[in-house]
Structures are given as C-alpha cells and as structure tokens.
Amino acid sequence: GRYRVVLEGIGCSEPFEIGADVWRKAFLVSARGFYHQRSGIALGPPYTDYRRPRCFHPEDGMKVYASTCSLMDSGNGLNAKGTDTNNFGNLVAGKTDEVVPDAWGGYFDAGDWDRRIQHLEATRLLLELVDEFPEFAASAGLNIPESGSGLPDLVSESLWNLDCYRRMQREDGAIRGGIESSEHPVFGEASWQESLTVMAYAPDPWSSYIYAGVAARAGWVLGRLNPELAQTYRASALRAMEWAEKQWVALGGESLPFQVRDERNLAALELFRLTGESRWHAMFLEHTVFTDPKAVLCIWKKHDQRDAAFLYAALQREGMDEKVRANCRAAILRAADVSAQVSATSGFGWAKTLDQWQPASWGLLGFPQAHRLTGDPKYLSAAVRSAQYAAGANPMNLCLTTGVGLHWPQNPLVVDARVSHSASPPGITVFGPRDTRGTENQFLLKPLRATFQPPPEQWPPTEAYFDLYLYPEVNEFTVNSTMGPN
C-alpha cells in the first residue's frame, strides 16, 4: 500500500509505497537509462517520451576519421606517455584522412558525445546480472527496439554498446578505444548538430583487452540463449585477445600501465571461463594479486582486480587454484566488512570503499557480491542500507536517479535536453553530493557565492548537492561510473 510516517509535533513524510515490486520498478527505470544514452538512433515513441533526432550516423553524412592516437595515449584514457595536456591534443594531432567505416552506436558519456571503451564496464555488469539471475533477466522488459527479439532485453542492451566496438574491429583483431570529437561540445549545439571533427582512436592493447573480456562474457551468457550468436562474440574476443598479446610482447608488457595488466588478467579469466583452456588460466595466474592471502581488491595507482576477484571466487571450472579462489573470496569479504562498518556508522547510511573519492551515489557492488558468495543476510542488509541514501533518504529528500521516487535532479548535465528545452530523460544517475572544501574557485560556484548561506565550502557533504546544470562535479554522470553500478 501507500503510506506516510507521521510524527506528532514534527510533521509527516512524503508518501511512499510498500510492495513486492518497489525495487523492480526503480531498477527498470534505471536500466532504461542506457537506451536514452544511445548514439546513432532517434529516440522517441513508442519506446520513450524523451525525443531526440538521430545523430552520429554515417547515413546522415557523419564521417569519423582515424587518428593515430590511441585511447591509451590520450588524456581521456591512460595518457600512458604523459604527453597529452588537455585530453584532446594528441587525438587531434593524430587525425588522418582515413574514414573509419561503421563507426557508430555505443553510449554517449554524460555531457559529451564520446563513446569510449571504458563504457563497457557497464555492459560487463549488465551481463553479470543476466548470468546470475536468468529468470529475472528474462522477465525484465525494457521496451526497447530489440524487445521481442528472442533475447532478454538486458542482453540486447548490452550488445548495443558492445557492437559499437565490434563494428570497428580491424581484420587483424585490433580494437579501437572509441569515438571522440575534437573538443567538448560547442556551446548551444545538440548532438545531431555536431560541427566538430569526429575521430576514432587508434587500436591499443588496453582497449583490446577490455573488449576481449566483455565480448568473452557476452559469448558465455549467449551460450545458453543463442549458441550461434555466441560464436560470433567468442571468435571476436579471441581475435582481439591474440592481437593484444602480440602488442603486449612488442611493447614490453611489464612496463605498461597497471591498468593494461589488470585488463589482461581479467580478459584471460573470462576466456578461461568461456573456453576452459588452461593457457588462459595460466595467464590469469601470472598477474593476479590473489596468490597473496592478504591481497586487497584495489590499491590506488597499483592495481584494481575487483571484477576478476568476484569472477574467480564464484567460478566452477576444472583446474582452478583453490588457494587463489579462497584468497579472492576473503578479499571481497574483508572489503565488504569495512564498507558495511562505514555504512552502519555514517550519517544516513551512505557507504564507500577506501579508494572512492566520495560516497557512492548508487550503493556498493561489494555488498551483493559478498552476499552472493556467502548467503549471509548481513551483506544483503548492508546493500539495502547503502542504497537508501541515493534513493532519497537524505537531507535533500532527493533520489539521485532521474525518474525514480518523488523528487530527482532537474538539471543533470544532459546537453541535448538542455538545448531542446525538454526534461531530462529518466534513468540518469548523477555523481551526487561531494565534499565542497576547496571549491572556492570552482568556475560555477565562484560567481554564485553571494547566493549561498553559509558559503559552499561550509556545507555538510551529505547535503552539498546543488542542482546546477554546469556543476559537473555533482550533476554530471557517466554510463560506467554511476549508471552501470546503479
């Protein structure tokens, strides 16, 4: 039913619903947010009330030029050589006259039109959800153009993103890191009006390893849904992996940034699950940190092997190293215990991991993973508790995902909505409040300081959310860092 909490002398709460499908409704709105971020198609009825013309499609005259700069050497990626000073310099300097065919699709990234390989982190999570809960996935209709195709909508949405990179895969297996304009969008210009030069990054091993791992996961999930289609992604993943391995040798892999090593490690594990071949398991063991029983999931600027830890801890395959599996499991539980303690003692139950720069605006993945491995209800309770803050149980009475709850951000950094004077689409999870200390010179807050009482840097972090369109630190989002985890 529908209720309010009434406290004599204080007042009454907003109305809220108690029912078996409350979380399901919120999930479906959030998952449909990916459709609203799609590039290369028109958005509108019968799939959504949010309207946007088709954009960034070759049939409309959009040309995407090859750049000799890889995402690994761009400030929008790893900037591995440290030579990119403004995120676009190396990309633009490397522009060629070669047009990259079939360079379209994928997801826009918040207030920009780029599509980058990091977005596949969200796709990896969607596929994990389908793998863990196939019955739920089969019933979770998203009302997208692919609905009724014979695949769960969550799988179809995953393939939409993955196929952007598969279309650009070279014959030798190499994967480009994505598609990028030469600068941030021109002020006042919508996506379908793009006037800047658009380029595709050159292939690199980091991008190819990321793709290989997610394509292998798609092959695994599709194995029981559409075996013929599964072979397409299996073959593509193997080709990408083989090319990346040649580059690993040629570039002296041990000297590459740790992110390359971690993605190689995860891709090898995904291929081991998919194929059962021992060579991939040996490659995983080569650089896993979990040979050490005290290893942690992530150390800033050294390693991040959270995804691999959960996959190995939950995997059942002949030939696995049981000590490494136990170490993976222990690392996940230790991290979840620390975050659960934070959530149990923090104001409003928000949670974070030790490497996060602000409280999570979506709850924490570590709790459901720990619950999956143990069945311990304390982790399920922690998961629900940590999600409450972002769901509206906060000093702002604001759900941090558009279209969910009674109140949500009205001015997220969605350029197309702003330019067309329309409401932002539902399913967008913003970064959320942040610690405002040190923001005296923030370009938007500085001219608005006279309107704040007290000054912005004195606001409590749990309520320091200012619903301002051009305050990207709180009001922007990305498909991989907020929407995917949410």
Coordinates of C-alpha atoms in Angstrom, one line a residue:
G1 CA 0.0 0.0 0.0
R2 CA 0.9 3.7 0.1
Y3 CA 1.8 5.3 3.4
R4 CA 3.2 8.3 5.3
V5 CA 5.1 8.4 8.5
V6 CA 3.6 10.9 10.9
L7 CA 5.4 12.3 14.0
E8 CA 3.4 14.4 16.3
G9 CA 4.9 17.9 16.6
I10 CA 7.2 17.4 13.7
G11 CA 5.1 16.6 10.6
C12 CA 4.6 13.9 8.1
S13 CA 6.8 12.3 5.5
E14 CA 6.4 12.2 1.8
P15 CA 4.1 9.3 0.6
F16 CA 5.9 6.0 0.0
E17 CA 4.9 2.6 -1.3
I18 CA 5.4 -0.8 0.4
G19 CA 5.2 -3.7 -2.1
A20 CA 7.0 -6.6 -3.6
D21 CA 8.0 -4.8 -6.8
V22 CA 9.2 -1.4 -5.5
W23 CA 12.9 -2.1 -6.2
R24 CA 12.0 -3.7 -9.5
K25 CA 10.3 -0.6 -10.7
A26 CA 13.3 1.5 -9.8
F27 CA 15.6 -1.0 -11.5
L28 CA 13.6 -0.8 -14.8
V29 CA 13.8 3.0 -14.8
S30 CA 17.5 2.9 -14.2
A31 CA 18.2 0.2 -16.8
R32 CA 16.2 2.1 -19.4
G33 CA 18.6 5.0 -18.9
F34 CA 21.1 3.3 -21.2
Y35 CA 18.6 3.4 -24.0
H36 CA 18.4 7.2 -23.5
Q37 CA 22.2 7.4 -23.8
R38 CA 22.3 5.6 -27.2
S39 CA 24.1 7.2 -30.0
G40 CA 23.2 6.6 -33.7
I41 CA 19.5 6.3 -33.4
A42 CA 16.5 8.6 -33.0
L43 CA 14.8 8.4 -29.6
G44 CA 11.0 8.8 -29.1
P45 CA 7.7 7.0 -29.0
P46 CA 6.7 4.2 -28.7
Y47 CA 9.8 3.5 -26.7
T48 CA 10.1 6.7 -24.7
D49 CA 8.5 10.1 -24.3
Y50 CA 12.0 11.7 -24.5
R51 CA 12.6 12.8 -28.1
R52 CA 15.9 13.3 -29.9
P53 CA 16.7 13.1 -33.6
R54 CA 19.1 10.5 -35.0
C55 CA 22.7 11.6 -34.5
F56 CA 26.2 10.5 -35.3
H57 CA 25.2 8.0 -38.0
P58 CA 27.1 7.6 -41.3
E59 CA 23.8 7.7 -43.3
D60 CA 23.4 11.3 -42.2
G61 CA 26.7 12.3 -43.6
M62 CA 28.7 11.8 -40.3
K63 CA 32.3 11.0 -41.1
V64 CA 34.6 9.5 -38.4
Y65 CA 38.3 9.9 -39.2
A66 CA 41.0 7.6 -38.0
S67 CA 43.5 9.1 -35.6
T68 CA 47.0 7.7 -35.0
C69 CA 46.5 8.5 -31.2
S70 CA 45.2 5.6 -29.2
L71 CA 43.0 6.0 -26.1
M72 CA 45.9 4.6 -24.1
D73 CA 47.9 7.6 -25.1
S74 CA 45.1 10.2 -24.7
G75 CA 44.2 12.1 -21.6
N76 CA 40.7 10.7 -22.0
G77 CA 42.2 7.3 -21.4
L78 CA 45.5 6.4 -19.6
N79 CA 47.8 9.1 -21.1
A80 CA 50.5 6.4 -20.8
K81 CA 53.3 8.6 -22.1
G82 CA 52.2 11.7 -20.2
T83 CA 52.2 13.8 -23.4
D84 CA 48.5 14.8 -23.6
T85 CA 47.9 18.1 -21.7
N86 CA 44.3 18.8 -22.5
N87 CA 42.7 15.4 -23.3
F88 CA 42.2 16.3 -27.0
G89 CA 45.7 17.4 -28.2
N90 CA 47.1 14.0 -29.1
L91 CA 43.9 12.9 -30.7
V92 CA 43.6 16.0 -32.9
A93 CA 47.3 16.0 -33.8
G94 CA 47.0 12.4 -35.0
K95 CA 44.0 12.9 -37.3
T96 CA 44.3 11.3 -40.7
D97 CA 42.1 11.5 -43.8
E98 CA 41.1 7.8 -43.5
V99 CA 37.4 7.4 -42.8
V100 CA 36.6 4.6 -40.4
P101 CA 33.6 2.6 -41.7
D102 CA 30.7 1.6 -39.5
A103 CA 31.9 3.9 -36.6
W104 CA 28.6 4.5 -34.9
G105 CA 26.5 3.3 -32.0
G106 CA 27.5 2.9 -28.3
Y107 CA 26.5 5.3 -25.5
F108 CA 27.1 9.0 -25.1
D109 CA 29.0 9.8 -22.0
A110 CA 27.0 12.4 -20.0
G111 CA 27.6 15.9 -21.3
D112 CA 29.9 14.8 -24.2
W113 CA 29.3 12.8 -27.4
D114 CA 32.2 10.5 -26.9
R115 CA 31.9 6.7 -26.8
R116 CA 34.9 5.2 -25.0
I117 CA 35.9 1.6 -24.3
Q118 CA 35.5 2.3 -20.5
H119 CA 31.8 2.3 -21.0
L120 CA 32.0 -1.5 -21.4
E121 CA 32.3 -1.7 -17.7
A122 CA 28.6 -1.0 -17.5
T123 CA 27.9 -3.7 -20.1
R124 CA 30.0 -6.2 -18.1
L125 CA 27.8 -5.6 -15.1
L126 CA 24.5 -6.0 -17.1
L127 CA 25.8 -9.3 -18.5
E128 CA 26.8 -10.4 -14.9
L129 CA 23.3 -9.7 -13.8
V130 CA 21.8 -11.8 -16.6
D131 CA 24.2 -14.6 -15.8
E132 CA 23.4 -14.6 -12.1
F133 CA 19.7 -14.1 -12.4
P134 CA 18.5 -15.5 -15.7
E135 CA 14.8 -15.8 -14.7
F136 CA 14.7 -12.1 -13.6
A137 CA 16.5 -11.0 -16.8
A138 CA 14.0 -12.9 -19.0
S139 CA 11.1 -11.0 -17.3
A140 CA 12.7 -7.6 -17.2
G141 CA 11.2 -5.9 -20.2
L142 CA 12.7 -2.6 -21.1
N143 CA 10.5 -1.5 -24.0
I144 CA 13.5 -1.0 -26.4
P145 CA 13.5 -1.5 -30.2
E146 CA 15.0 -5.0 -29.7
S147 CA 12.2 -6.2 -27.4
G148 CA 10.7 -9.4 -28.6
S149 CA 13.9 -10.5 -30.5
G150 CA 14.2 -13.7 -28.5
L151 CA 16.9 -12.4 -26.2
P152 CA 16.4 -10.8 -22.8
D153 CA 16.2 -7.0 -23.2
L154 CA 19.2 -6.7 -20.8
V155 CA 21.3 -8.7 -23.2
S156 CA 20.1 -6.7 -26.2
E157 CA 21.0 -3.5 -24.4
S158 CA 24.4 -4.9 -23.6
L159 CA 25.1 -5.9 -27.2
W160 CA 24.1 -2.4 -28.4
N161 CA 27.1 -1.0 -26.6
L162 CA 29.5 -3.9 -27.4
D163 CA 28.7 -3.8 -31.1
C164 CA 29.9 -0.2 -31.4
Y165 CA 33.5 -1.6 -30.9
R166 CA 32.9 -4.9 -32.7
R167 CA 31.9 -3.0 -35.8
M168 CA 35.2 -1.1 -35.8
Q169 CA 37.3 -4.2 -35.1
R170 CA 40.1 -4.5 -37.7
E171 CA 40.7 -7.6 -39.7
D172 CA 43.7 -8.4 -37.5
G173 CA 41.5 -8.3 -34.4
A174 CA 42.6 -4.9 -33.1
I175 CA 40.0 -2.8 -31.2
R176 CA 39.8 0.9 -31.3
G177 CA 39.3 2.7 -27.9
G178 CA 36.2 4.6 -29.1
I179 CA 34.9 7.7 -31.0
E180 CA 35.7 11.2 -29.8
S181 CA 35.0 14.8 -31.1
S182 CA 37.9 17.2 -31.3
E183 CA 36.7 19.1 -28.2
H184 CA 33.8 19.3 -25.7
P185 CA 30.5 20.1 -27.5
V186 CA 30.1 23.6 -29.0
F187 CA 28.0 25.6 -26.5
G188 CA 24.4 25.6 -27.6
E189 CA 24.9 22.7 -30.1
A190 CA 23.0 19.4 -29.8
S191 CA 24.3 16.0 -30.7
W192 CA 22.5 16.0 -34.1
Q193 CA 24.1 19.3 -34.9
E194 CA 27.7 18.3 -34.3
S195 CA 30.0 20.6 -36.2
L196 CA 33.4 19.5 -34.7
T197 CA 35.7 16.9 -36.4
V198 CA 34.9 13.4 -35.1
M199 CA 37.7 10.8 -34.9
A200 CA 38.2 7.2 -33.9
Y201 CA 41.1 6.3 -31.6
A202 CA 43.8 4.0 -33.0
P203 CA 43.8 0.5 -31.6
D204 CA 45.8 -0.3 -28.5
P205 CA 46.3 -3.4 -26.2
W206 CA 44.4 -1.8 -23.3
S207 CA 41.2 -1.3 -25.3
S208 CA 41.6 -4.7 -26.9
Y209 CA 41.9 -6.4 -23.6
I210 CA 38.8 -4.6 -22.2
Y211 CA 36.8 -5.6 -25.3
A212 CA 38.1 -9.2 -25.3
G213 CA 36.9 -9.7 -21.7
V214 CA 33.5 -8.2 -22.2
A215 CA 33.0 -10.0 -25.6
A216 CA 34.0 -13.3 -23.9
R217 CA 31.4 -12.6 -21.2
A218 CA 28.8 -12.0 -23.9
G219 CA 29.8 -15.3 -25.5
W220 CA 29.4 -17.1 -22.2
V221 CA 25.9 -15.6 -21.5
L222 CA 24.7 -16.1 -25.1
G223 CA 25.9 -19.8 -24.9
R224 CA 22.6 -20.9 -23.4
L225 CA 20.4 -18.3 -25.2
N226 CA 21.7 -18.3 -28.8
P227 CA 24.6 -20.6 -29.4
E228 CA 25.1 -19.4 -33.0
L229 CA 25.3 -15.8 -31.9
A230 CA 27.6 -16.8 -29.0
Q231 CA 30.2 -18.0 -31.5
T232 CA 30.3 -14.5 -33.1
Y233 CA 31.4 -12.9 -29.9
R234 CA 33.6 -15.8 -28.9
A235 CA 35.5 -15.5 -32.2
S236 CA 35.7 -11.7 -31.9
A237 CA 37.0 -11.9 -28.4
L238 CA 39.7 -14.4 -29.3
R239 CA 40.9 -12.3 -32.2
A240 CA 41.1 -9.2 -30.0
M241 CA 43.0 -11.1 -27.4
E242 CA 45.5 -12.5 -29.8
W243 CA 46.2 -9.1 -31.3
A244 CA 46.6 -7.6 -27.8
E245 CA 49.0 -10.3 -26.8
K246 CA 51.3 -9.5 -29.8
Q247 CA 51.3 -5.9 -28.7
W248 CA 52.0 -6.9 -25.1
V249 CA 55.2 -8.6 -26.3
A250 CA 56.1 -5.8 -28.7
L251 CA 55.6 -3.0 -26.2
G252 CA 57.2 -4.8 -23.3
G253 CA 54.1 -5.6 -21.4
E254 CA 55.6 -5.4 -17.9
S255 CA 56.4 -1.8 -18.4
L256 CA 52.9 -0.8 -19.5
P257 CA 50.5 1.0 -17.0
F258 CA 48.9 -1.3 -14.4
Q259 CA 45.5 -0.9 -16.0
V260 CA 46.7 -2.8 -19.0
R261 CA 48.0 -5.6 -16.9
D262 CA 44.7 -5.8 -14.9
E263 CA 42.5 -5.9 -18.0
R264 CA 44.8 -8.6 -19.5
N265 CA 44.3 -10.5 -16.3
L266 CA 40.5 -10.2 -16.4
A267 CA 40.2 -10.9 -20.1
A268 CA 42.3 -14.1 -19.6
L269 CA 40.0 -15.2 -16.8
E270 CA 36.9 -14.5 -19.0
L271 CA 38.4 -16.6 -21.8
F272 CA 39.2 -19.4 -19.4
R273 CA 35.6 -19.5 -18.2
L274 CA 34.4 -19.4 -21.8
T275 CA 36.8 -22.0 -23.3
G276 CA 38.1 -24.0 -20.4
E277 CA 41.6 -23.8 -22.0
S278 CA 44.4 -23.9 -19.4
R279 CA 46.6 -21.3 -21.3
W280 CA 44.1 -18.6 -20.3
H281 CA 44.1 -19.8 -16.7
A282 CA 47.9 -19.7 -16.6
M283 CA 47.8 -16.2 -18.0
F284 CA 45.3 -15.1 -15.2
L285 CA 47.6 -16.6 -12.5
E286 CA 50.6 -14.8 -14.0
H287 CA 49.5 -11.4 -12.7
T288 CA 46.7 -12.0 -10.2
V289 CA 47.4 -10.4 -6.8
F290 CA 45.4 -13.1 -5.1
T291 CA 48.2 -15.5 -4.7
D292 CA 48.8 -13.5 -1.6
P293 CA 46.2 -14.3 1.1
K294 CA 46.4 -10.7 2.4
A295 CA 45.9 -9.1 -1.0
V296 CA 43.2 -6.4 -1.3
L297 CA 40.9 -5.8 -4.2
C298 CA 42.3 -2.4 -5.2
I299 CA 45.3 -0.2 -4.3
W300 CA 45.3 3.3 -5.8
K301 CA 47.6 3.5 -8.8
K302 CA 48.8 0.0 -8.4
H303 CA 46.1 -2.5 -9.2
D304 CA 42.3 -2.9 -9.4
Q305 CA 41.3 -6.5 -9.7
R306 CA 37.8 -6.4 -8.2
D307 CA 36.0 -7.8 -11.2
A308 CA 38.5 -10.7 -11.5
A309 CA 38.2 -11.5 -7.8
F310 CA 34.5 -12.0 -7.9
L311 CA 34.5 -13.9 -11.1
Y312 CA 37.2 -16.3 -9.8
A313 CA 35.6 -16.7 -6.4
A314 CA 32.2 -17.7 -7.9
L315 CA 33.6 -19.7 -10.8
Q316 CA 33.4 -23.5 -11.0
R317 CA 35.9 -24.8 -13.6
E318 CA 38.2 -27.8 -13.6
G319 CA 41.9 -26.9 -12.9
M320 CA 41.3 -23.9 -10.7
D321 CA 43.7 -22.9 -7.9
E322 CA 41.6 -23.3 -4.7
K323 CA 44.0 -21.2 -2.6
V324 CA 43.7 -18.3 -5.1
R325 CA 39.9 -18.8 -5.1
A326 CA 39.9 -18.6 -1.2
N327 CA 42.0 -15.5 -1.3
C328 CA 39.7 -13.8 -3.8
R329 CA 36.7 -14.6 -1.6
A330 CA 38.5 -13.4 1.5
A331 CA 39.4 -10.1 -0.1
I332 CA 35.8 -9.5 -1.2
L333 CA 34.5 -10.2 2.3
R334 CA 37.1 -8.0 4.0
A335 CA 36.3 -5.1 1.7
A336 CA 32.6 -5.6 2.3
D337 CA 33.0 -5.7 6.0
V338 CA 34.9 -2.4 6.0
S339 CA 32.3 -0.7 3.8
A340 CA 29.5 -2.2 6.0
Q341 CA 31.0 -0.7 9.0
V342 CA 31.2 2.7 7.3
S343 CA 27.5 2.4 6.3
A344 CA 26.4 1.3 9.8
T345 CA 28.1 4.4 11.4
S346 CA 27.8 7.1 8.7
G347 CA 25.0 9.7 8.6
F348 CA 22.1 8.4 6.5
G349 CA 23.8 5.0 5.9
W350 CA 25.9 6.1 2.9
A351 CA 28.8 3.8 2.1
K352 CA 32.1 4.0 0.2
T353 CA 35.1 1.9 -0.5
L354 CA 38.6 3.1 0.7
D355 CA 39.5 4.1 -2.9
Q356 CA 36.4 6.2 -3.6
W357 CA 36.7 10.0 -3.6
Q358 CA 33.1 10.5 -2.5
P359 CA 30.2 8.4 -1.1
A360 CA 28.6 6.2 -3.7
S361 CA 25.5 7.7 -5.3
W362 CA 24.3 4.2 -6.1
G363 CA 25.2 1.9 -3.2
L364 CA 28.0 -0.5 -3.4
L365 CA 28.5 -3.6 -5.6
G366 CA 30.7 -5.3 -2.9
F367 CA 27.7 -6.0 -0.7
P368 CA 25.6 -8.0 -3.2
Q369 CA 28.8 -9.8 -4.3
A370 CA 29.6 -10.8 -0.7
H371 CA 26.0 -11.9 -0.2
R372 CA 26.2 -14.0 -3.4
L373 CA 29.3 -15.8 -2.1
T374 CA 28.1 -16.4 1.5
G375 CA 24.4 -16.0 1.7
D376 CA 25.0 -14.1 4.9
P377 CA 22.0 -11.7 5.4
K378 CA 24.2 -9.0 6.9
Y379 CA 25.5 -8.2 3.4
L380 CA 22.0 -8.0 2.0
S381 CA 21.1 -5.6 4.8
A382 CA 24.2 -3.6 4.1
A383 CA 23.3 -3.4 0.4
V384 CA 19.8 -2.2 1.1
R385 CA 21.0 0.3 3.7
S386 CA 23.7 1.8 1.5
A387 CA 21.2 2.2 -1.4
Q388 CA 18.8 4.2 0.8
Y389 CA 20.8 7.5 0.7
A390 CA 20.8 7.6 -3.1
A391 CA 17.1 6.5 -3.2
G392 CA 16.0 9.6 -1.4
A393 CA 16.7 9.0 2.3
N394 CA 19.0 12.0 2.5
P395 CA 18.8 15.6 3.8
M396 CA 17.8 16.8 0.3
N397 CA 14.8 14.4 0.1
L398 CA 16.2 13.7 -3.5
C399 CA 16.6 10.5 -5.4
L400 CA 19.8 10.7 -7.3
T401 CA 18.4 8.9 -10.4
T402 CA 16.1 10.8 -12.6
G403 CA 12.6 9.4 -12.9
V404 CA 12.7 7.5 -9.6
G405 CA 10.9 8.5 -6.5
L406 CA 9.1 11.8 -5.9
H407 CA 12.0 14.2 -6.4
W408 CA 15.1 13.9 -8.5
P409 CA 17.7 16.2 -10.1
Q410 CA 16.0 18.6 -12.6
N411 CA 19.2 19.9 -14.3
P412 CA 21.6 17.0 -14.9
L413 CA 24.3 17.7 -17.5
V414 CA 22.3 16.3 -20.4
V415 CA 23.2 18.7 -23.2
D416 CA 20.5 17.5 -25.7
A417 CA 17.8 18.0 -23.2
R418 CA 19.1 21.5 -22.3
V419 CA 19.4 22.6 -25.9
S420 CA 16.0 21.3 -26.9
H421 CA 14.4 22.8 -23.7
S422 CA 13.0 19.4 -22.7
A423 CA 13.0 17.5 -19.4
S424 CA 16.0 15.2 -18.9
P425 CA 15.4 11.5 -19.7
P426 CA 14.7 9.1 -16.8
G427 CA 17.3 6.6 -15.6
I428 CA 20.2 9.1 -15.3
T429 CA 22.2 8.6 -12.0
V430 CA 24.3 11.7 -11.2
F431 CA 27.5 11.8 -9.2
G432 CA 25.7 13.3 -6.2
P433 CA 26.9 15.4 -3.3
R434 CA 30.6 16.0 -2.6
D435 CA 32.8 17.5 0.0
T436 CA 32.9 21.1 -1.0
R437 CA 36.0 22.1 0.9
G438 CA 38.5 23.6 -1.6
T439 CA 35.8 24.7 -4.1
E440 CA 36.4 28.4 -3.6
N441 CA 37.5 28.8 -7.2
Q442 CA 35.1 26.3 -8.8
F443 CA 34.0 28.1 -12.0
L444 CA 30.3 28.0 -11.4
L445 CA 30.2 28.3 -7.6
K446 CA 32.6 31.2 -7.5
P447 CA 30.2 33.7 -9.2
L448 CA 27.3 32.3 -7.2
R449 CA 28.9 32.6 -3.8
A450 CA 26.8 35.6 -2.8
T451 CA 23.7 33.4 -3.1
F452 CA 24.9 30.8 -0.6
Q453 CA 24.5 31.0 3.1
P454 CA 26.7 29.7 4.5
P455 CA 29.4 29.7 1.8
P456 CA 29.5 26.5 -0.3
E457 CA 32.7 25.1 1.3
Q458 CA 31.0 25.1 4.7
W459 CA 28.0 22.9 3.6
P460 CA 27.9 19.3 5.1
P461 CA 28.9 16.8 2.4
T462 CA 25.7 14.8 2.7
E463 CA 23.6 17.7 1.6
A464 CA 26.1 19.6 -0.7
Y465 CA 24.2 18.9 -3.9
F466 CA 23.5 22.0 -5.9
D467 CA 21.1 21.2 -8.8
L468 CA 23.0 23.4 -11.3
Y469 CA 23.4 22.3 -14.9
L470 CA 27.0 23.4 -15.2
Y471 CA 28.3 22.0 -11.9
P472 CA 29.7 18.7 -13.4
E473 CA 31.4 17.5 -10.2
V474 CA 27.9 16.7 -8.8
N475 CA 25.5 17.0 -11.6
E476 CA 27.2 15.0 -14.4
F477 CA 27.3 11.3 -14.7
T478 CA 28.9 8.5 -16.8
V479 CA 27.5 5.3 -18.0
N480 CA 30.3 3.3 -16.4
S481 CA 30.9 5.0 -13.1
T482 CA 27.3 5.8 -11.9
M483 CA 24.7 4.3 -14.3
G484 CA 26.3 0.8 -14.5
P485 CA 26.8 0.2 -10.8
N486 CA 23.3 1.6 -10.0

